[in-house]
Short mmCIF file of C-alpha atoms in Angstrom, two decimals:
data_model
loop_
_atom_site.label_atom_id
_atom_site.label_comp_id
_atom_site.label_asym_id
_atom_site.label_seq_id
_atom_site.Cartn_x
_atom_site.Cartn_y
_atom_site.Cartn_z
CA MET A 1 -0.09 0.08 0.06
CA LYS A 2 1.30 3.45 -0.95
CA PRO A 3 1.76 6.13 1.82
CA GLY A 4 -0.95 8.41 0.26
CA ASN A 5 -3.50 5.66 0.51
CA ARG A 6 -2.76 4.62 3.99
CA ASN A 7 -3.27 8.35 4.97
CA ALA A 8 -6.61 8.45 3.02
CA SER A 9 -7.69 5.15 4.87
CA ARG A 10 -6.75 6.76 8.17
CA TRP A 11 -8.52 9.94 7.61
CA THR A 12 -11.61 7.82 6.43
CA ARG A 13 -11.64 5.93 9.70
CA GLY A 14 -11.27 9.08 11.84
CA LEU A 15 -14.14 10.58 10.14
CA ARG A 16 -16.30 7.78 10.61
CA ILE A 17 -15.56 7.65 14.46
CA ALA A 18 -16.14 11.37 14.66
CA ILE A 19 -19.39 10.95 12.87
CA VAL A 20 -20.70 8.11 15.40
CA LEU A 21 -19.54 10.27 18.30
CA LEU A 22 -21.31 13.29 17.28
CA THR A 23 -24.44 11.22 16.62
CA LEU A 24 -24.23 9.64 19.99
CA THR A 25 -23.73 12.95 21.78
CA ALA A 26 -26.62 14.39 19.75
CA LEU A 27 -28.98 11.65 20.94
CA VAL A 28 -27.86 11.94 24.56
CA ILE A 29 -28.63 15.72 24.43
CA LEU A 30 -31.82 15.13 22.78
CA SER A 31 -33.11 12.44 25.13
CA GLY A 32 -32.07 14.65 28.18
CA CYS A 33 -34.21 17.66 26.83
CA ALA A 34 -37.30 15.16 26.23
CA GLN A 35 -36.98 13.81 29.66
CA ARG A 36 -36.80 17.23 31.19
CA SER A 37 -39.68 18.48 29.23
CA HIS A 38 -41.82 15.35 30.23
CA SER A 39 -41.28 15.68 33.88
CA GLY A 40 -42.01 19.16 33.71
CA GLY A 41 -45.52 18.61 32.33
CA ASN A 42 -46.39 15.98 35.23
CA GLN A 43 -45.39 18.14 38.17
CA PRO A 44 -48.92 18.30 39.86
CA ALA A 45 -49.31 14.66 39.42
CA GLN A 46 -45.89 13.87 41.19
CA GLN A 47 -47.02 16.29 43.99
CA LEU A 48 -50.21 14.56 44.59
CA SER A 49 -48.38 11.16 44.55
CA GLY A 50 -46.30 12.35 47.21
CA GLN A 51 -49.21 13.71 49.40
CA GLN A 52 -50.91 10.42 48.97
CA THR A 53 -48.31 8.15 49.91
CA GLY A 54 -46.48 10.05 52.51
CA GLY A 55 -49.28 11.38 54.54
CA GLN A 56 -47.18 14.54 54.89
CA SER A 57 -48.45 17.87 56.13
CA THR A 58 -50.20 20.26 53.68
CA GLY A 59 -49.40 23.83 52.76
CA SER A 60 -51.89 24.94 55.53
CA GLY A 61 -50.24 22.83 58.22
CA GLN A 62 -53.06 20.40 58.63
CA THR A 63 -51.88 16.58 59.05
CA THR A 64 -53.47 14.53 56.64
CA GLY A 65 -54.12 11.71 58.99
CA SER A 66 -53.37 8.92 56.51
CA ASN A 67 -51.48 6.97 59.40
CA SER A 68 -54.03 8.04 62.02
CA ALA A 69 -55.62 5.33 64.20
CA ALA A 70 -59.16 6.36 62.80
CA GLN A 71 -57.95 5.88 59.32
CA GLN A 72 -56.44 2.50 60.16
CA VAL A 73 -59.69 1.59 61.81
CA GLU A 74 -61.57 2.54 58.66
CA ASN A 75 -59.30 0.32 56.51
CA ALA A 76 -59.61 -2.62 58.78
CA ASP A 77 -63.44 -2.00 58.79
CA GLN A 78 -63.56 -2.18 54.73
CA GLN A 79 -61.39 -5.63 55.08
CA VAL A 80 -63.78 -7.17 57.77
CA GLN A 81 -66.93 -6.26 55.84
CA SER A 82 -65.31 -7.88 52.71
CA ALA A 83 -64.40 -10.97 54.57
CA MET A 84 -67.75 -10.96 56.06
CA GLN A 85 -69.21 -11.24 52.55
CA GLY A 86 -66.94 -14.00 51.81
CA MET A 87 -67.60 -15.97 55.02
CA ASP A 88 -71.40 -15.67 53.87
CA ASN A 89 -70.71 -17.01 50.43
CA ALA A 90 -68.53 -19.91 52.11
CA GLN A 91 -71.48 -20.75 54.66
CA ASN A 92 -74.02 -20.87 51.57
CA ASP A 93 -71.72 -23.45 50.03
CA ALA A 94 -71.38 -25.22 53.29
CA ASN A 95 -75.31 -25.22 53.74
CA ASN A 96 -75.54 -26.52 50.22
CA ALA A 97 -73.07 -29.38 50.93
CA ASN A 98 -75.10 -30.40 54.10
CA THR A 99 -78.25 -30.44 52.31
CA GLN A 100 -76.83 -32.64 49.56
CA SER A 101 -75.46 -34.94 52.33
CA THR A 102 -78.94 -35.63 53.66
CA ALA A 103 -80.56 -36.17 50.24
CA SER A 104 -77.90 -38.42 48.84
CA ASN A 105 -76.68 -40.15 52.14
CA ILE A 106 -76.95 -43.47 50.79
CA VAL A 107 -75.98 -46.28 53.16
CA PRO A 108 -75.80 -49.66 51.20
CA MET B 1 -88.59 -56.17 42.92
CA HIS B 2 -89.43 -53.32 40.39
CA LEU B 3 -92.97 -53.01 41.34
CA ARG B 4 -92.04 -52.94 44.92
CA LEU B 5 -89.55 -50.15 44.04
CA ASN B 6 -92.28 -48.09 42.29
CA ALA B 7 -94.57 -48.66 45.17
CA LEU B 8 -91.76 -47.28 47.43
CA PHE B 9 -91.30 -44.30 45.24
CA ARG B 10 -94.79 -43.44 45.48
CA SER B 11 -95.05 -44.00 49.37
CA THR B 12 -91.72 -42.77 50.77
CA SER B 13 -89.37 -39.90 50.47
CA ARG B 14 -86.70 -39.66 47.74
CA HIS B 15 -84.12 -40.25 50.53
CA LEU B 16 -85.56 -43.48 51.28
CA LEU B 17 -85.77 -44.40 47.65
CA ALA B 18 -82.10 -43.65 47.09
CA LEU B 19 -81.30 -46.03 50.06
CA GLY B 20 -83.25 -48.86 48.73
CA MET B 21 -81.58 -48.45 45.23
CA ALA B 22 -77.99 -48.31 46.42
CA ALA B 23 -78.70 -51.26 48.53
CA SER B 24 -79.95 -53.26 45.69
CA VAL B 25 -76.91 -52.44 43.61
CA ALA B 26 -74.34 -53.17 46.28
CA LEU B 27 -75.83 -56.25 47.75
CA GLY B 28 -76.83 -58.24 44.60
CA GLY B 29 -79.90 -59.45 43.11
CA VAL B 30 -81.74 -57.31 40.68
CA ALA B 31 -79.92 -54.17 40.70
CA ALA B 32 -81.48 -50.63 40.65
CA LEU B 33 -79.23 -48.40 38.45
CA GLY B 34 -79.57 -44.78 39.29
CA ALA B 35 -78.44 -43.40 35.86
CA SER B 36 -78.14 -39.78 36.03
CA THR B 37 -78.92 -37.57 33.09
CA THR B 38 -76.09 -35.36 32.03
CA ASN B 39 -76.75 -32.61 34.53
CA ALA B 40 -78.79 -34.54 37.14
CA ALA B 41 -77.83 -34.03 40.71
CA PRO B 42 -77.27 -37.25 42.94
CA SER B 43 -80.51 -36.53 44.50
CA THR B 44 -82.61 -37.02 41.54
CA PRO B 45 -81.69 -40.42 40.19
CA VAL B 46 -83.49 -42.38 37.30
CA VAL B 47 -84.11 -45.77 38.07
CA ILE B 48 -82.92 -48.39 35.77
CA ILE B 49 -82.90 -52.16 36.54
CA CYS B 50 -79.58 -54.09 36.25
CA ALA B 51 -80.00 -57.85 35.57
CA ARG B 52 -78.14 -59.93 38.27
CA THR B 53 -75.31 -60.92 36.16
CA ASP B 54 -75.21 -57.67 33.99
CA VAL B 55 -71.69 -56.28 34.90
CA LYS B 56 -71.76 -53.64 32.30
CA CYS B 57 -74.70 -52.32 33.91
CA VAL B 58 -73.34 -52.14 37.47
CA ILE B 59 -70.10 -50.67 36.10
CA ALA B 60 -72.03 -47.95 34.31
CA PHE B 61 -73.80 -47.16 37.56
CA GLY B 62 -70.74 -46.89 39.52
CA ASP B 63 -69.00 -44.88 36.99
CA LEU B 64 -71.52 -42.42 37.12
CA ARG B 65 -71.51 -42.17 40.73
CA ILE B 66 -67.81 -41.57 40.68
CA ASP B 67 -67.97 -38.81 38.09
CA GLU B 68 -70.54 -37.05 40.25
CA ARG B 69 -68.21 -36.93 43.13
CA THR B 70 -65.01 -36.20 41.16
CA ALA B 71 -66.90 -33.21 39.71
CA ALA B 72 -68.02 -32.21 43.18
CA LEU B 73 -64.57 -32.35 44.66
CA THR B 74 -63.21 -30.21 41.80
CA ARG B 75 -65.91 -27.51 42.72
CA LEU B 76 -64.77 -27.67 46.19
CA ARG B 77 -61.15 -27.02 45.08
CA ASP B 78 -62.43 -24.08 42.83
CA ARG B 79 -64.18 -22.75 45.94
CA ALA B 80 -61.25 -22.84 48.17
CA ASN B 81 -59.07 -21.25 45.23
CA ALA B 82 -61.47 -18.42 44.99
CA GLN B 83 -61.49 -17.80 48.71
CA ILE B 84 -57.58 -17.63 48.38
CA ALA B 85 -57.81 -15.39 45.52
CA ALA B 86 -60.19 -12.92 47.52
CA GLY B 87 -57.82 -13.11 50.45
CA HIS B 88 -60.29 -14.60 52.78
CA ILE B 89 -58.11 -17.65 53.57
CA THR B 90 -54.41 -18.47 53.19
CA THR B 91 -52.70 -20.87 50.94
CA SER B 92 -51.65 -22.80 54.08
CA GLN B 93 -55.13 -22.90 55.49
CA ALA B 94 -56.50 -24.11 51.88
CA SER B 95 -53.77 -26.54 51.64
CA ALA B 96 -55.52 -29.19 53.64
CA ILE B 97 -58.69 -28.83 51.54
CA GLN B 98 -56.59 -29.35 48.40
CA ALA B 99 -54.89 -32.37 49.67
CA ASP B 100 -58.27 -33.77 50.56
CA VAL B 101 -59.42 -33.36 47.11
CA THR B 102 -56.27 -34.72 45.44
CA SER B 103 -56.37 -37.80 47.93
CA ASN B 104 -59.93 -38.54 47.09
CA GLN B 105 -60.01 -37.96 43.44
CA SER B 106 -56.89 -40.10 43.23
CA GLY B 107 -58.56 -42.83 45.17
CA LEU B 108 -61.74 -42.59 43.01
CA THR B 109 -59.73 -42.88 39.93
CA THR B 110 -58.26 -46.03 41.08
CA LEU B 111 -61.47 -47.38 42.23
CA LYS B 112 -63.02 -46.59 38.74
CA SER B 113 -60.09 -48.41 36.92
CA LYS B 114 -60.55 -51.44 39.05
CA LEU B 115 -64.47 -51.22 38.66
CA ASP B 116 -64.09 -50.72 34.80
CA ALA B 117 -62.02 -53.97 34.55
CA GLU B 118 -64.33 -56.19 36.57
CA THR B 119 -65.78 -59.15 34.71
CA ASP B 120 -67.81 -60.50 37.58
CA ALA B 121 -71.22 -58.52 38.78
CA ALA B 122 -70.78 -59.56 42.35
CA ALA B 123 -67.26 -57.88 42.21
CA ALA B 124 -68.44 -54.75 40.53
CA ARG B 125 -71.14 -54.37 42.98
CA GLN B 126 -68.52 -54.56 45.93
CA ASP B 127 -66.56 -51.85 44.03
CA VAL B 128 -69.82 -49.82 43.88
CA ARG B 129 -70.35 -50.27 47.55
CA THR B 130 -66.95 -48.94 48.29
CA ILE B 131 -67.86 -45.56 46.56
CA TYR B 132 -70.02 -45.13 49.66
CA THR B 133 -68.32 -46.98 52.44
CA GLN B 134 -64.88 -45.84 51.90
CA PHE B 135 -65.13 -42.37 50.40
CA ARG B 136 -68.39 -40.91 51.72
CA ILE B 137 -67.80 -37.84 49.45
CA PHE B 138 -71.39 -36.28 49.69
CA ALA B 139 -71.95 -37.51 53.23
CA VAL B 140 -68.73 -36.66 55.10
CA VAL B 141 -65.98 -35.16 52.81
CA LEU B 142 -67.77 -32.12 51.26
CA PRO B 143 -70.03 -30.88 54.11
CA ARG B 144 -66.98 -31.10 56.45
CA ASP B 145 -64.52 -29.28 54.07
CA TYR B 146 -66.85 -26.66 53.18
CA HIS B 147 -67.50 -26.01 56.67
CA GLU B 148 -63.72 -25.95 57.17
CA ILE B 149 -63.43 -22.99 54.77
CA VAL B 150 -66.12 -21.04 56.79
CA LEU B 151 -64.01 -21.87 59.87
CA ASP B 152 -60.90 -20.50 58.31
CA ILE B 153 -62.36 -17.28 57.24
CA MET B 154 -63.86 -16.88 60.69
CA THR B 155 -60.51 -17.61 62.21
CA ASN B 156 -58.95 -14.81 60.06
CA VAL B 157 -61.86 -12.38 60.59
CA GLN B 158 -61.53 -12.99 64.46
CA ALA B 159 -57.80 -12.57 64.43
CA LYS B 160 -58.21 -9.42 62.44
CA MET B 161 -60.78 -7.97 64.91
CA ALA B 162 -58.75 -9.03 68.00
CA GLY B 163 -55.54 -7.46 66.63
CA LEU B 164 -57.49 -4.21 65.95
CA GLU B 165 -58.42 -3.68 69.66
CA PRO B 166 -55.15 -1.48 70.74
CA LYS B 167 -55.78 0.67 67.66
CA LEU B 168 -59.50 1.13 68.39
CA GLN B 169 -58.64 2.16 71.94
CA GLN B 170 -56.24 4.74 70.65
CA ALA B 171 -58.74 5.94 68.20
CA ILE B 172 -61.28 6.13 70.76
CA SER B 173 -59.05 8.06 73.20
CA SER B 174 -58.43 10.69 70.48
CA ALA B 175 -62.03 11.13 69.69
CA PRO B 176 -64.43 14.09 71.01
CA ALA B 177 -65.62 13.76 74.54
CA SER B 178 -69.20 13.76 73.15
CA GLU B 179 -68.42 10.70 71.19
CA GLN B 180 -66.72 8.66 73.91
CA GLN B 181 -69.66 7.25 75.67
CA GLN B 182 -71.00 5.63 72.44
CA LEU B 183 -67.66 4.67 71.30
CA ASN B 184 -66.73 2.87 74.40
CA ALA B 185 -70.16 0.94 74.63
CA LEU B 186 -69.74 -0.26 71.08
CA TYR B 187 -66.12 -1.21 71.83
CA ASN B 188 -66.95 -3.05 75.09
CA ASP B 189 -69.59 -5.00 72.93
CA PHE B 190 -67.01 -5.50 70.26
CA THR B 191 -64.34 -7.08 72.51
CA ALA B 192 -67.13 -9.41 74.30
CA LYS B 193 -68.13 -10.70 70.84
CA VAL B 194 -64.58 -11.21 69.41
CA THR B 195 -63.92 -13.37 72.55
CA ALA B 196 -67.15 -15.15 72.43
CA ALA B 197 -66.58 -15.89 68.64
CA SER B 198 -62.85 -17.19 69.47
CA THR B 199 -64.55 -19.89 71.95
CA GLN B 200 -67.04 -20.80 69.26
CA ILE B 201 -64.24 -21.26 66.61
CA THR B 202 -62.04 -23.28 69.24
CA ASN B 203 -64.98 -25.53 70.00
CA ALA B 204 -65.85 -26.07 66.31
CA ASN B 205 -62.17 -26.84 65.20
CA GLY B 206 -61.98 -29.44 68.07
CA LEU B 207 -64.65 -31.49 66.35
CA VAL B 208 -63.46 -31.45 62.63
CA SER B 209 -60.98 -34.35 62.99
CA TYR B 210 -64.15 -36.58 64.17
CA PHE B 211 -65.90 -36.30 60.68
CA THR B 212 -64.27 -39.14 58.92
CA PRO B 213 -65.75 -41.93 56.73
CA ASP B 214 -64.86 -44.47 59.23
CA ASN B 215 -66.78 -42.67 62.23
CA PHE B 216 -69.68 -42.03 60.02
CA ASN B 217 -69.95 -45.82 59.23
CA ASN B 218 -69.35 -46.85 62.68
CA ASN B 219 -70.33 -44.38 65.13
CA GLN B 220 -73.56 -42.77 63.51
CA VAL B 221 -75.26 -41.58 66.58
CA THR B 222 -72.10 -39.79 68.12
CA TYR B 223 -71.21 -38.71 64.60
CA ARG B 224 -74.65 -36.99 64.24
CA VAL B 225 -74.59 -35.41 67.77
CA ASN B 226 -71.01 -33.97 67.05
CA TRP B 227 -72.14 -32.63 63.57
CA LEU B 228 -75.08 -31.02 65.19
CA THR B 229 -72.90 -29.37 67.70
CA PHE B 230 -70.27 -28.35 65.19
CA ARG B 231 -72.81 -26.65 63.06
CA SER B 232 -74.28 -24.88 66.08
CA ASP B 233 -70.71 -23.74 67.20
CA ILE B 234 -70.14 -22.24 63.81
CA LEU B 235 -73.73 -20.77 63.88
CA ALA B 236 -73.03 -19.02 67.12
CA GLY B 237 -69.38 -17.79 66.19
CA ARG B 238 -70.73 -16.31 63.08
CA ALA B 239 -73.45 -14.41 64.99
CA ASP B 240 -70.82 -13.27 67.32
CA LEU B 241 -68.57 -12.03 64.45
CA ARG B 242 -71.36 -10.47 62.60
CA GLN B 243 -72.28 -8.24 65.72
CA ALA B 244 -68.51 -7.37 66.11
CA ALA B 245 -68.34 -6.50 62.46
CA SER B 246 -71.41 -4.29 62.88
CA ASP B 247 -69.81 -2.58 66.10
CA LEU B 248 -66.65 -2.00 64.21
CA HIS B 249 -68.54 -0.58 61.27
CA GLN B 250 -70.47 2.03 63.70
CA MET B 251 -67.23 2.90 65.39
CA ALA B 252 -65.25 3.45 62.24
CA ASN B 253 -68.03 5.66 60.86
CA ILE B 254 -68.19 7.77 64.14
CA LEU B 255 -64.47 8.05 64.21
CA LYS B 256 -64.37 9.14 60.46
CA LEU B 257 -66.95 11.83 61.07
CA SER B 258 -65.43 13.21 64.26
CA THR B 259 -61.75 13.36 63.06
CA PRO B 260 -60.29 15.87 60.46
CA SER B 261 -60.42 14.79 56.92
CA ALA B 262 -57.84 12.08 55.94
CA THR B 263 -58.13 13.13 52.36
CA PRO B 264 -55.17 15.40 51.21
CA THR B 265 -56.15 19.09 50.47
CA ALA B 266 -54.96 20.45 47.14
CA HIS B 267 -52.90 23.18 47.26
CA SER B 268 -51.85 25.28 44.32
#
């Protein structure tokens, strides 16, 4: 290979690397901008989520009470009412089985 | 025999008819075949007569009885799974039911294979008899296991309520003075009913192990007495839990109305 051709080949390779690096840099910058714009549009939702999960004080200084005993009692009440419904359904099944056992209580 | 069965059908209850039919099948002679229609329940058999040596007829009768029981056990398993999915019983609690279903279905499958291979009508009748005497799916297994599911749910509800007592005391102590009297009255009734339910659940659980096909076959009177006591304990326990749940619901409502809103306030 002639020296002139070798230089041209190196220059071409360097150009390719530069193009790839520039493309990657552009992509990183663009994705960063897009992410900032996206999060900026949802700021209220983030705040609401924080209030809901953390149960922190609101701006007026009023405690939300999501961890209060009364709130826990209310949650437990809902669970108990649901379980009572499940218990009634199970009892219906049990009553049906009991009735069927009497009807088909065949003793050879 | 056929005429006698018909007369029996007219004059006695369905239960006695079923008893007579099964006795005929199992004990030989001219057999009464209770062939069900596709969706028929075991309590509405159609009378078909098997000749004394008609082994295929007896096998068909037995296969139908086995299929009914296998399907009923599958329904039991489905019900247990639904209660797990709803969070009313734990996987661990349901495991006893699941194991019972698997064990009985496996036993019935084995019995069916044996029955289907019989070439002698008397042997086939003996296999059919085993469906009743050994497995007792409708008489013992299903009623017991369905009641166990009820007991498991009761146990969990009772534990949930008992665990809530300190939290209730804390909430009541923070409630306005004007609500304290009513809340305390409800709380006292709540704790009394939760304690009473615990006793009933313990008593009922103590009887479960008695309900076996063997005891059904050999100790019928005691079995019946224990079964009635068992059901009565569950009934009383459920009534206690229902009252406690009502007390809890009332307390939750009072506390909700008398404490500042727990809903976050939106601020710009």
